[in-house]
mmCIF file with all atom_site columns, C-alpha atoms and ligand atoms in Angstrom:
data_model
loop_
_atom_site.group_PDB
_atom_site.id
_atom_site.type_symbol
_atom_site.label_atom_id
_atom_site.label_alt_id
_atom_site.label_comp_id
_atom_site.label_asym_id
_atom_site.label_entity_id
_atom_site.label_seq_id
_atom_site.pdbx_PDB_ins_code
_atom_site.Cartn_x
_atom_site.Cartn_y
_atom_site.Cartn_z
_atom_site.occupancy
_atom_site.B_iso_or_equiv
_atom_site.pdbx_formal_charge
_atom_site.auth_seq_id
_atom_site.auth_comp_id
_atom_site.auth_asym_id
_atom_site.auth_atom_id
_atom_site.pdbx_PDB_model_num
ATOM   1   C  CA  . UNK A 1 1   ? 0.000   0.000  0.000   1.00 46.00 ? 1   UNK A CA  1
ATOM   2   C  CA  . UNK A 1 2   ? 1.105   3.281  -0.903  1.00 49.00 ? 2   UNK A CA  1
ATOM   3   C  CA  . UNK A 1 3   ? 1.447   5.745  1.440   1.00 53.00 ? 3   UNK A CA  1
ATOM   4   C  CA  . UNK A 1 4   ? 0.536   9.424  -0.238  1.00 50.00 ? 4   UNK A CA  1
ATOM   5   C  CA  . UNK A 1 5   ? 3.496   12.118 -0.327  1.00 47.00 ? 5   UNK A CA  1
ATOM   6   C  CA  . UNK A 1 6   ? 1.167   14.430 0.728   1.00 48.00 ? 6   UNK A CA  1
ATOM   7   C  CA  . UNK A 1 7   ? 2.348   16.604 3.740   1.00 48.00 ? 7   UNK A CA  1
ATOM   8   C  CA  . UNK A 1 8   ? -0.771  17.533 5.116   1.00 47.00 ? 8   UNK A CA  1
ATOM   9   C  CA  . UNK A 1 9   ? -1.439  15.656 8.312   1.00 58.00 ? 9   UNK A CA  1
ATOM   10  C  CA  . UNK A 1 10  ? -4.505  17.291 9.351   1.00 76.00 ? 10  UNK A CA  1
ATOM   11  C  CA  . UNK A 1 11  ? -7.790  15.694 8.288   1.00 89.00 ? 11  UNK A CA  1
ATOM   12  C  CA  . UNK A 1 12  ? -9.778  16.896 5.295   1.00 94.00 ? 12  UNK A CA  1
ATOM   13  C  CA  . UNK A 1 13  ? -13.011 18.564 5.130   1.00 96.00 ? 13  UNK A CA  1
ATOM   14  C  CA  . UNK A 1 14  ? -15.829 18.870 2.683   1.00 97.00 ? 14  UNK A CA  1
ATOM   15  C  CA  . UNK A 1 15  ? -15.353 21.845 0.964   1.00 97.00 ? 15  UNK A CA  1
ATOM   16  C  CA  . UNK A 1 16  ? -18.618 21.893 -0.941  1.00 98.00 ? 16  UNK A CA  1
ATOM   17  C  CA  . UNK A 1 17  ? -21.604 20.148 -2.374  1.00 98.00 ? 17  UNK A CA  1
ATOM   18  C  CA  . UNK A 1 18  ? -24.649 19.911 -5.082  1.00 98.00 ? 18  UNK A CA  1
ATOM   19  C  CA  . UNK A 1 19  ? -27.133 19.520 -3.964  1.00 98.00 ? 19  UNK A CA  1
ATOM   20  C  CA  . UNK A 1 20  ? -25.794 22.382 -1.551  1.00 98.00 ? 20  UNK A CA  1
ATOM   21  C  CA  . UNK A 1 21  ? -27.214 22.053 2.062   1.00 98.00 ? 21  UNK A CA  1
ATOM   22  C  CA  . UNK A 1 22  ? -30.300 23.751 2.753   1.00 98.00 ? 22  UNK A CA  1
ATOM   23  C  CA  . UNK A 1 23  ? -31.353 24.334 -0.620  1.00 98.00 ? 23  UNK A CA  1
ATOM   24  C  CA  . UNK A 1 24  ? -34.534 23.869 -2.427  1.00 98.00 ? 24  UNK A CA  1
ATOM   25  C  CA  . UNK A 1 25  ? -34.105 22.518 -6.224  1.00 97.00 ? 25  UNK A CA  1
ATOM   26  C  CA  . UNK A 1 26  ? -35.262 20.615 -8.909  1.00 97.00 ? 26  UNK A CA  1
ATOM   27  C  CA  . UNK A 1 27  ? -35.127 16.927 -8.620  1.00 97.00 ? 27  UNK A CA  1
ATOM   28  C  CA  . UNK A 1 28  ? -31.353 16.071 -8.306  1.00 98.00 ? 28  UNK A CA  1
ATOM   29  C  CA  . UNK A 1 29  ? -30.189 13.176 -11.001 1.00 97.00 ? 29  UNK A CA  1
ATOM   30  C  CA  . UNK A 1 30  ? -26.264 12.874 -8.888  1.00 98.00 ? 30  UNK A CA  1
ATOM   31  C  CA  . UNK A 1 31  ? -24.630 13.859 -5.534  1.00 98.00 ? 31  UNK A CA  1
ATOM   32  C  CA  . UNK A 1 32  ? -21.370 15.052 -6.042  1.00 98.00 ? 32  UNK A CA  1
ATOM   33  C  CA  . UNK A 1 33  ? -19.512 16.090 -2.834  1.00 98.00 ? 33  UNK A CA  1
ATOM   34  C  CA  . UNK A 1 34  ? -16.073 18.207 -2.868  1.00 98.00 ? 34  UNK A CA  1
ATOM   35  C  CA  . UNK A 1 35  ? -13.249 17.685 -0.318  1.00 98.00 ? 35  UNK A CA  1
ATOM   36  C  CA  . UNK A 1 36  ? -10.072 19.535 0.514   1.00 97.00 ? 36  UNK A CA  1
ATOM   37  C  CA  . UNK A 1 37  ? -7.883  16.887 -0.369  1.00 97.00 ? 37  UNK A CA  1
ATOM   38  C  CA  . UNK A 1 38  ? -8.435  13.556 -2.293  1.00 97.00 ? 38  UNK A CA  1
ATOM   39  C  CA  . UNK A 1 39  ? -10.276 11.048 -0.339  1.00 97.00 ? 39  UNK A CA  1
ATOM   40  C  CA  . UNK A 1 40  ? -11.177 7.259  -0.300  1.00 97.00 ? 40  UNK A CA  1
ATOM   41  C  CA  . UNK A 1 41  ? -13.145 4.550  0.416   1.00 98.00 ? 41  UNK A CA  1
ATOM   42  C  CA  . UNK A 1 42  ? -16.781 6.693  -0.507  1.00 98.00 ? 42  UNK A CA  1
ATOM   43  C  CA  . UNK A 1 43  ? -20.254 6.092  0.510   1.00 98.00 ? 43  UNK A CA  1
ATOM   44  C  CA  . UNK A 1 44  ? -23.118 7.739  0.341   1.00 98.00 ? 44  UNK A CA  1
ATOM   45  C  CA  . UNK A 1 45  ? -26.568 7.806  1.174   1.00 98.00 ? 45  UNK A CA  1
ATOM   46  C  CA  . UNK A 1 46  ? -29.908 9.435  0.077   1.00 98.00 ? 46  UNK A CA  1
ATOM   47  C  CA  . UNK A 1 47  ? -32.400 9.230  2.491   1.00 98.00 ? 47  UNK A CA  1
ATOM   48  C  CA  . UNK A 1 48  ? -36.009 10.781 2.238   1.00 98.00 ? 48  UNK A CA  1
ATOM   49  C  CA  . UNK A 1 49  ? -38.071 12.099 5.200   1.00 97.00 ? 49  UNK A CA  1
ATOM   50  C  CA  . UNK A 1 50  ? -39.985 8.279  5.649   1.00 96.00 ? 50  UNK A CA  1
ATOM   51  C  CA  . UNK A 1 51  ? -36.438 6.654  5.725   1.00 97.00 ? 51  UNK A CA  1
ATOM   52  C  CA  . UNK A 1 52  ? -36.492 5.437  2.205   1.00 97.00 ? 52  UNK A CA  1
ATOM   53  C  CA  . UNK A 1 53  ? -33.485 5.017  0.330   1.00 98.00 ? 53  UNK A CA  1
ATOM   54  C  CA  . UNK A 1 54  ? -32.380 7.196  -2.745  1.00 98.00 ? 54  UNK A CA  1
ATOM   55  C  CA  . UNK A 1 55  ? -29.043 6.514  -4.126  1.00 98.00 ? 55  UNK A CA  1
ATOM   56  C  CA  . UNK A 1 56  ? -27.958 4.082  -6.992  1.00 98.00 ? 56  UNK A CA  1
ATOM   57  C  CA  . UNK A 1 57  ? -25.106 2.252  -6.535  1.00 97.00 ? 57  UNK A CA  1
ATOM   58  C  CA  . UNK A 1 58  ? -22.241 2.901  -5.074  1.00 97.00 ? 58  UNK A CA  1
ATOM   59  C  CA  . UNK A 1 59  ? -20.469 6.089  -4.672  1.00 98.00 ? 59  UNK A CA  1
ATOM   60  C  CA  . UNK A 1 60  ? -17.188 6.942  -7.071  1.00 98.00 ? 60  UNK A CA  1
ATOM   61  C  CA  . UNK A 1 61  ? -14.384 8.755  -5.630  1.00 98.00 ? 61  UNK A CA  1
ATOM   62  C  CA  . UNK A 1 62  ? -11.880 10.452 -8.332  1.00 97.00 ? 62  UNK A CA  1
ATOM   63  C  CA  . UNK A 1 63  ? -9.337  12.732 -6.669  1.00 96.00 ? 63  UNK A CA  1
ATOM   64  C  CA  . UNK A 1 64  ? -11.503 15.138 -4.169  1.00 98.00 ? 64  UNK A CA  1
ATOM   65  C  CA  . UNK A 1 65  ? -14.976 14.370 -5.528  1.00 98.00 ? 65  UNK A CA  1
ATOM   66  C  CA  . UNK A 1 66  ? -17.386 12.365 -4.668  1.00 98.00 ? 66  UNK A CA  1
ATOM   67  C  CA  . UNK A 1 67  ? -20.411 11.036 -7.127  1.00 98.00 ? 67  UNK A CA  1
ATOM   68  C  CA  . UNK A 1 68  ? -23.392 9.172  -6.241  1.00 98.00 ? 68  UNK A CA  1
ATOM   69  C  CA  . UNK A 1 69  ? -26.149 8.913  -8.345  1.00 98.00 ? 69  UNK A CA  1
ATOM   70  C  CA  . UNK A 1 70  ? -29.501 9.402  -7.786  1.00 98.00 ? 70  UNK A CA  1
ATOM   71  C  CA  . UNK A 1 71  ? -32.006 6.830  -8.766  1.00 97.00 ? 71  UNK A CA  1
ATOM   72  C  CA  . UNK A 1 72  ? -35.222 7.515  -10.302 1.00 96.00 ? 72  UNK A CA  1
ATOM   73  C  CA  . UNK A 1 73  ? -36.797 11.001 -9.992  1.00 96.00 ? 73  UNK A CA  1
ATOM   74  C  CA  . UNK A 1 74  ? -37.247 12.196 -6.486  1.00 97.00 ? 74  UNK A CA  1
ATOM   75  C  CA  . UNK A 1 75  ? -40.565 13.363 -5.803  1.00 97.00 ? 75  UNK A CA  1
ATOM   76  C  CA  . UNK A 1 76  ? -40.911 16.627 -3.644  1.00 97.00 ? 76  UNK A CA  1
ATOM   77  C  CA  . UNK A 1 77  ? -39.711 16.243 -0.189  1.00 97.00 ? 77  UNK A CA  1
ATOM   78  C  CA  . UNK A 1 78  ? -36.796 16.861 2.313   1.00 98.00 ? 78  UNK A CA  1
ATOM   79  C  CA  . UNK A 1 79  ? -33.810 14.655 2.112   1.00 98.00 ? 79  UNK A CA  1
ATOM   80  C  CA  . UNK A 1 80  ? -31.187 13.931 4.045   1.00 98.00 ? 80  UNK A CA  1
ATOM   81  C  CA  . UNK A 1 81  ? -27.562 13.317 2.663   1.00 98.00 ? 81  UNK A CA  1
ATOM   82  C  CA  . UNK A 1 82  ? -24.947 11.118 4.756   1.00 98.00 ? 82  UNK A CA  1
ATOM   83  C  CA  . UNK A 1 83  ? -21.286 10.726 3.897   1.00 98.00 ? 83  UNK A CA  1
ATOM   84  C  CA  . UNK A 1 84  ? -18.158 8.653  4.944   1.00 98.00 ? 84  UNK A CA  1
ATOM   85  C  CA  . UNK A 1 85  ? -14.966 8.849  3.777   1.00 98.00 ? 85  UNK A CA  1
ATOM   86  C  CA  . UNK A 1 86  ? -11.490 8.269  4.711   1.00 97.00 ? 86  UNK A CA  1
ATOM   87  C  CA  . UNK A 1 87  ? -9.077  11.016 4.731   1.00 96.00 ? 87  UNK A CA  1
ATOM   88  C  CA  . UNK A 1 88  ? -5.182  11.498 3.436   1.00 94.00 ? 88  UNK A CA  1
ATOM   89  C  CA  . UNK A 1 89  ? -4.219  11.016 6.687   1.00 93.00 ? 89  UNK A CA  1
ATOM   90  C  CA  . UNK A 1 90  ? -6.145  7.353  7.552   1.00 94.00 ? 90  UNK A CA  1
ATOM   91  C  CA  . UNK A 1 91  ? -9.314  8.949  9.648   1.00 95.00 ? 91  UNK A CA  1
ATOM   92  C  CA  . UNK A 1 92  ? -12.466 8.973  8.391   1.00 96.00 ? 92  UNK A CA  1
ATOM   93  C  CA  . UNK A 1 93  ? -14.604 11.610 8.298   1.00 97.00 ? 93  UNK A CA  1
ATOM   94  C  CA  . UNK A 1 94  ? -18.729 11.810 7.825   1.00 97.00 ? 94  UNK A CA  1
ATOM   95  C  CA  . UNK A 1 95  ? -21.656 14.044 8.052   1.00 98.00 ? 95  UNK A CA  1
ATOM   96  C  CA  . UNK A 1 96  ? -24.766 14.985 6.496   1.00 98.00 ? 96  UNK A CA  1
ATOM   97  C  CA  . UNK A 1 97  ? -27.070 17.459 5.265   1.00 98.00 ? 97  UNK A CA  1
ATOM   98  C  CA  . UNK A 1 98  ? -30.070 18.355 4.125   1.00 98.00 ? 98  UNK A CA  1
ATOM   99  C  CA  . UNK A 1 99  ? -32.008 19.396 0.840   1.00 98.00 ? 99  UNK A CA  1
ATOM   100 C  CA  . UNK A 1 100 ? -35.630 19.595 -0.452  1.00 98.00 ? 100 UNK A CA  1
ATOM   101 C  CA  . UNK A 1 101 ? -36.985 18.992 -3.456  1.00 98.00 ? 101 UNK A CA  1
ATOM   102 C  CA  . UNK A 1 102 ? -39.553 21.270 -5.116  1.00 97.00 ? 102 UNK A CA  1
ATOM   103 C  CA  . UNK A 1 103 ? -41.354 21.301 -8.474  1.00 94.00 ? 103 UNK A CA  1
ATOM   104 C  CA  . UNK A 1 104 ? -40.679 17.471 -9.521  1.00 94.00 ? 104 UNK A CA  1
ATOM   105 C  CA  . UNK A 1 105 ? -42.442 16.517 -12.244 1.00 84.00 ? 105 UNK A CA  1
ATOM   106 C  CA  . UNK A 1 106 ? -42.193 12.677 -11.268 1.00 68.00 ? 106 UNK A CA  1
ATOM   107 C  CA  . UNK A 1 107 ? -45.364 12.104 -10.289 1.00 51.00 ? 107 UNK A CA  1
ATOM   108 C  CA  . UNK A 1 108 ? -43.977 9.317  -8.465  1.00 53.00 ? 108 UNK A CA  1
ATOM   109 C  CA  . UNK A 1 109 ? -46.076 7.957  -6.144  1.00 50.00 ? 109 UNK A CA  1
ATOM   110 C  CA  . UNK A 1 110 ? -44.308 9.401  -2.852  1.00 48.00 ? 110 UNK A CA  1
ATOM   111 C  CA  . UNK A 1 111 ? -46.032 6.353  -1.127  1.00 47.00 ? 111 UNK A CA  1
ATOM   112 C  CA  . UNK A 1 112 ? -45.428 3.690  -3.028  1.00 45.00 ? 112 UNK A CA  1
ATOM   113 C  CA  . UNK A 1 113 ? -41.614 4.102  -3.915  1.00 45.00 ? 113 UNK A CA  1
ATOM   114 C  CA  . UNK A 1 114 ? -40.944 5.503  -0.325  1.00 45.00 ? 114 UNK A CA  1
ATOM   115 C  CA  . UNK A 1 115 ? -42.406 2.458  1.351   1.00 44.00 ? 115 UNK A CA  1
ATOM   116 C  CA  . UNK A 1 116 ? -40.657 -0.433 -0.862  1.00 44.00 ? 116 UNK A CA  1
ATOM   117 C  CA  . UNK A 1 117 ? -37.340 0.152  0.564   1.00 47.00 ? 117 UNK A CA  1
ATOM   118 C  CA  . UNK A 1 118 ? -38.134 1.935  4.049   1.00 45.00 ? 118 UNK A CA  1
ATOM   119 C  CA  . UNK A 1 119 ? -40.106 -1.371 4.425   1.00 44.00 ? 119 UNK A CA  1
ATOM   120 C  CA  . UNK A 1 120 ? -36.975 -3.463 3.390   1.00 45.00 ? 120 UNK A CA  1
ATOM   121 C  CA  . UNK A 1 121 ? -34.358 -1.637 5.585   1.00 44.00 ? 121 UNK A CA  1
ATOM   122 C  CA  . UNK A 1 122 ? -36.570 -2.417 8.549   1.00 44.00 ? 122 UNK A CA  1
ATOM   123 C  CA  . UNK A 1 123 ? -36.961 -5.816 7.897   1.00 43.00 ? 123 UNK A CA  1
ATOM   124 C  CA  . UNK A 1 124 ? -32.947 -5.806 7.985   1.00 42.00 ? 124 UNK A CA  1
ATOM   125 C  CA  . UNK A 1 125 ? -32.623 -4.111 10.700  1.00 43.00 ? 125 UNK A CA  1
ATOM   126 C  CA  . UNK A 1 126 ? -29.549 -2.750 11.340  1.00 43.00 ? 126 UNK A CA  1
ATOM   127 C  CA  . UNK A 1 127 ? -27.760 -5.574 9.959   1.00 42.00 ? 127 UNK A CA  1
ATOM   128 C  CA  . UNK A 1 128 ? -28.113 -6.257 6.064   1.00 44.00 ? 128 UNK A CA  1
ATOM   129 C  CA  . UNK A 1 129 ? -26.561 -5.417 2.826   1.00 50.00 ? 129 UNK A CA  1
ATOM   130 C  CA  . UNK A 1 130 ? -24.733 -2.396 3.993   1.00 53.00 ? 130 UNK A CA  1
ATOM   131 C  CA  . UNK A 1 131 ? -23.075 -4.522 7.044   1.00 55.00 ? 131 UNK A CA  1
ATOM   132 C  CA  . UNK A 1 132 ? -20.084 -6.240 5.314   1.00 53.00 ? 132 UNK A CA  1
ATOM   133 C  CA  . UNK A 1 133 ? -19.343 -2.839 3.439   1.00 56.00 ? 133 UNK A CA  1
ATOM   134 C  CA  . UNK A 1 134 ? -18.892 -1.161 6.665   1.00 57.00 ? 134 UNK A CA  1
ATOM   135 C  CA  . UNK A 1 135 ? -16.596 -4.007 8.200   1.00 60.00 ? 135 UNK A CA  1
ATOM   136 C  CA  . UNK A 1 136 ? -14.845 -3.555 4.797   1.00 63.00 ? 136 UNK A CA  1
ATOM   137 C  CA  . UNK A 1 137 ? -14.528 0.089  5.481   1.00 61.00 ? 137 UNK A CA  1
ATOM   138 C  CA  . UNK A 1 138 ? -13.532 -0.474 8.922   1.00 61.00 ? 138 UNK A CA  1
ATOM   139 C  CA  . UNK A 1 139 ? -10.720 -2.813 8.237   1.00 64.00 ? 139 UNK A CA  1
ATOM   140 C  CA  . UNK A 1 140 ? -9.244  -0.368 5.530   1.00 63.00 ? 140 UNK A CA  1
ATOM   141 C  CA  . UNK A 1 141 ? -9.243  2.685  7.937   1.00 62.00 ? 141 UNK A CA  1
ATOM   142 C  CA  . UNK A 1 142 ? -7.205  0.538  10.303  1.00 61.00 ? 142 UNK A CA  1
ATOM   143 C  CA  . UNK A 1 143 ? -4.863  -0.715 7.730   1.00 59.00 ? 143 UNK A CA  1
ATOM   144 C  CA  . UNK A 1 144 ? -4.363  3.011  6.220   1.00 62.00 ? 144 UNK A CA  1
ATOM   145 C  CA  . UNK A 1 145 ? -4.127  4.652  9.926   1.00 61.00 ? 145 UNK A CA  1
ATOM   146 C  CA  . UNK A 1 146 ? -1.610  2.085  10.690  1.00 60.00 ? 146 UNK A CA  1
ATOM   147 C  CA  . UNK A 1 147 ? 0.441   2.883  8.093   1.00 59.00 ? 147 UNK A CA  1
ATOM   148 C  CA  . UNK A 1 148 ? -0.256  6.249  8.763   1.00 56.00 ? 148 UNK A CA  1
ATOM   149 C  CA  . UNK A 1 149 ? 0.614   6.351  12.353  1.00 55.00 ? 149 UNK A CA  1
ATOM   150 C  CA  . UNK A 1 150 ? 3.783   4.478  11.661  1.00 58.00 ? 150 UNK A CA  1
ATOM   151 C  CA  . UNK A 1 151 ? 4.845   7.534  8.973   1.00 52.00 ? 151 UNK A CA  1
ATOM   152 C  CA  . UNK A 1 152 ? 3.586   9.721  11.521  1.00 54.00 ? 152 UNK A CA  1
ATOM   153 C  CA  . UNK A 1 153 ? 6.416   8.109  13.958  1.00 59.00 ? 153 UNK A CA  1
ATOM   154 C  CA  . UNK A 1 154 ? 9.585   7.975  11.766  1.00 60.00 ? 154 UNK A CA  1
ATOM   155 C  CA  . UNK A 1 155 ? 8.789   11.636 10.366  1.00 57.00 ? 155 UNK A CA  1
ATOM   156 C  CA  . UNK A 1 156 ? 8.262   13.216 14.186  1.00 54.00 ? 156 UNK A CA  1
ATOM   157 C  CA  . UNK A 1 157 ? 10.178  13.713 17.408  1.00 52.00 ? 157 UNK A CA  1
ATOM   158 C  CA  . UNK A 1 158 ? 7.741   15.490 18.959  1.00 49.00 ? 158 UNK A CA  1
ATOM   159 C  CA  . UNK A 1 159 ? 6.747   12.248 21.189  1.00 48.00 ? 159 UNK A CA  1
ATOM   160 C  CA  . UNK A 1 160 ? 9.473   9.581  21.248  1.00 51.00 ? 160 UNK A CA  1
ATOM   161 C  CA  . UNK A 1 161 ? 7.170   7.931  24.729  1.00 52.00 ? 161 UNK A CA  1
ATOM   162 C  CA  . UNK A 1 162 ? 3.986   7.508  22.633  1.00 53.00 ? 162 UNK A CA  1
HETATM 163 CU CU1 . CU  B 2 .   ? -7.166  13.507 10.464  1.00 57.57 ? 201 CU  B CU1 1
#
């Protein structure tokens, strides 16, 4: 594993997004998320105000962006946008935000395509598809951090006890 060159040994941070938080568009057809500095290991989700899931596939990292597509045509609503990435220097960062929808022209049926999946993800519980993909993420943050923190040791004599 390749360690960046990168000097920076503070954490990223998002830097911007679209849909931006707080505002009220259109129906949104991607998420794309900016960081600071290039980031890893992406995921994303698009959750609506009944707890219904929004996003197609997974999310594609290139460089400091972030892309997750949207599926279908959101109807109106609020939606919530989580994130979870792993930073240049090994630690991952997340948050979320929010956005609403106005003026879509999907007359999907806000009841019938919010239900499917909200109905789904309960049934899972916590557990279910997205489980392994977080133990995956988990185990990479430890590998990266470790190599991290062992860079972080040969490059610094500002603790020689820790
Ligand atoms: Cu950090």
């Amino acid at each position: 594993m390749a360690l960046t060159a990168s000097p920076a040994s503070a954490h990223t941070s998002l830097t911007a997004a679209n849909p931006a938080a707080d505002a009220t568009i259109a129906p949104p057809t991607q998420i794309v998320l900016t960081y600071a500095d290039p980031v890893q290991l992406p995921q994303v989700v698009l959750t609506d105000a009944k707890g219904g899931r929004h996003e197609a596939g997974k999310a594609q990292a290139v460089d400091n962006k972030v892309t997750e597509a949207v599926k279908g045509t959101l109807p109106n609503g609020v939606y919530t946008v989580g994130w979870r990435v792993v930073s240049p220097d090994g630690h991952p960062i997340s948050g979320t935000y929010k956005f609403t929808v106005t003026g879509s022209t999907g007359a999907a049926p806000a009841g019938s395509a919010a239900s499917a999946p909200a109905a789904k993800a309960a049934g899972n519980g916590s557990g279910g598809s997205s489980g392994w993909l977080w133990i995956g993420l988990i185990a990479a943050v430890v590998v990266v951090a470790g190599g991290g923190f062992a860079w972080y040791r040969r490059t610094s004599g500002t603790s020689p006890n820790t």
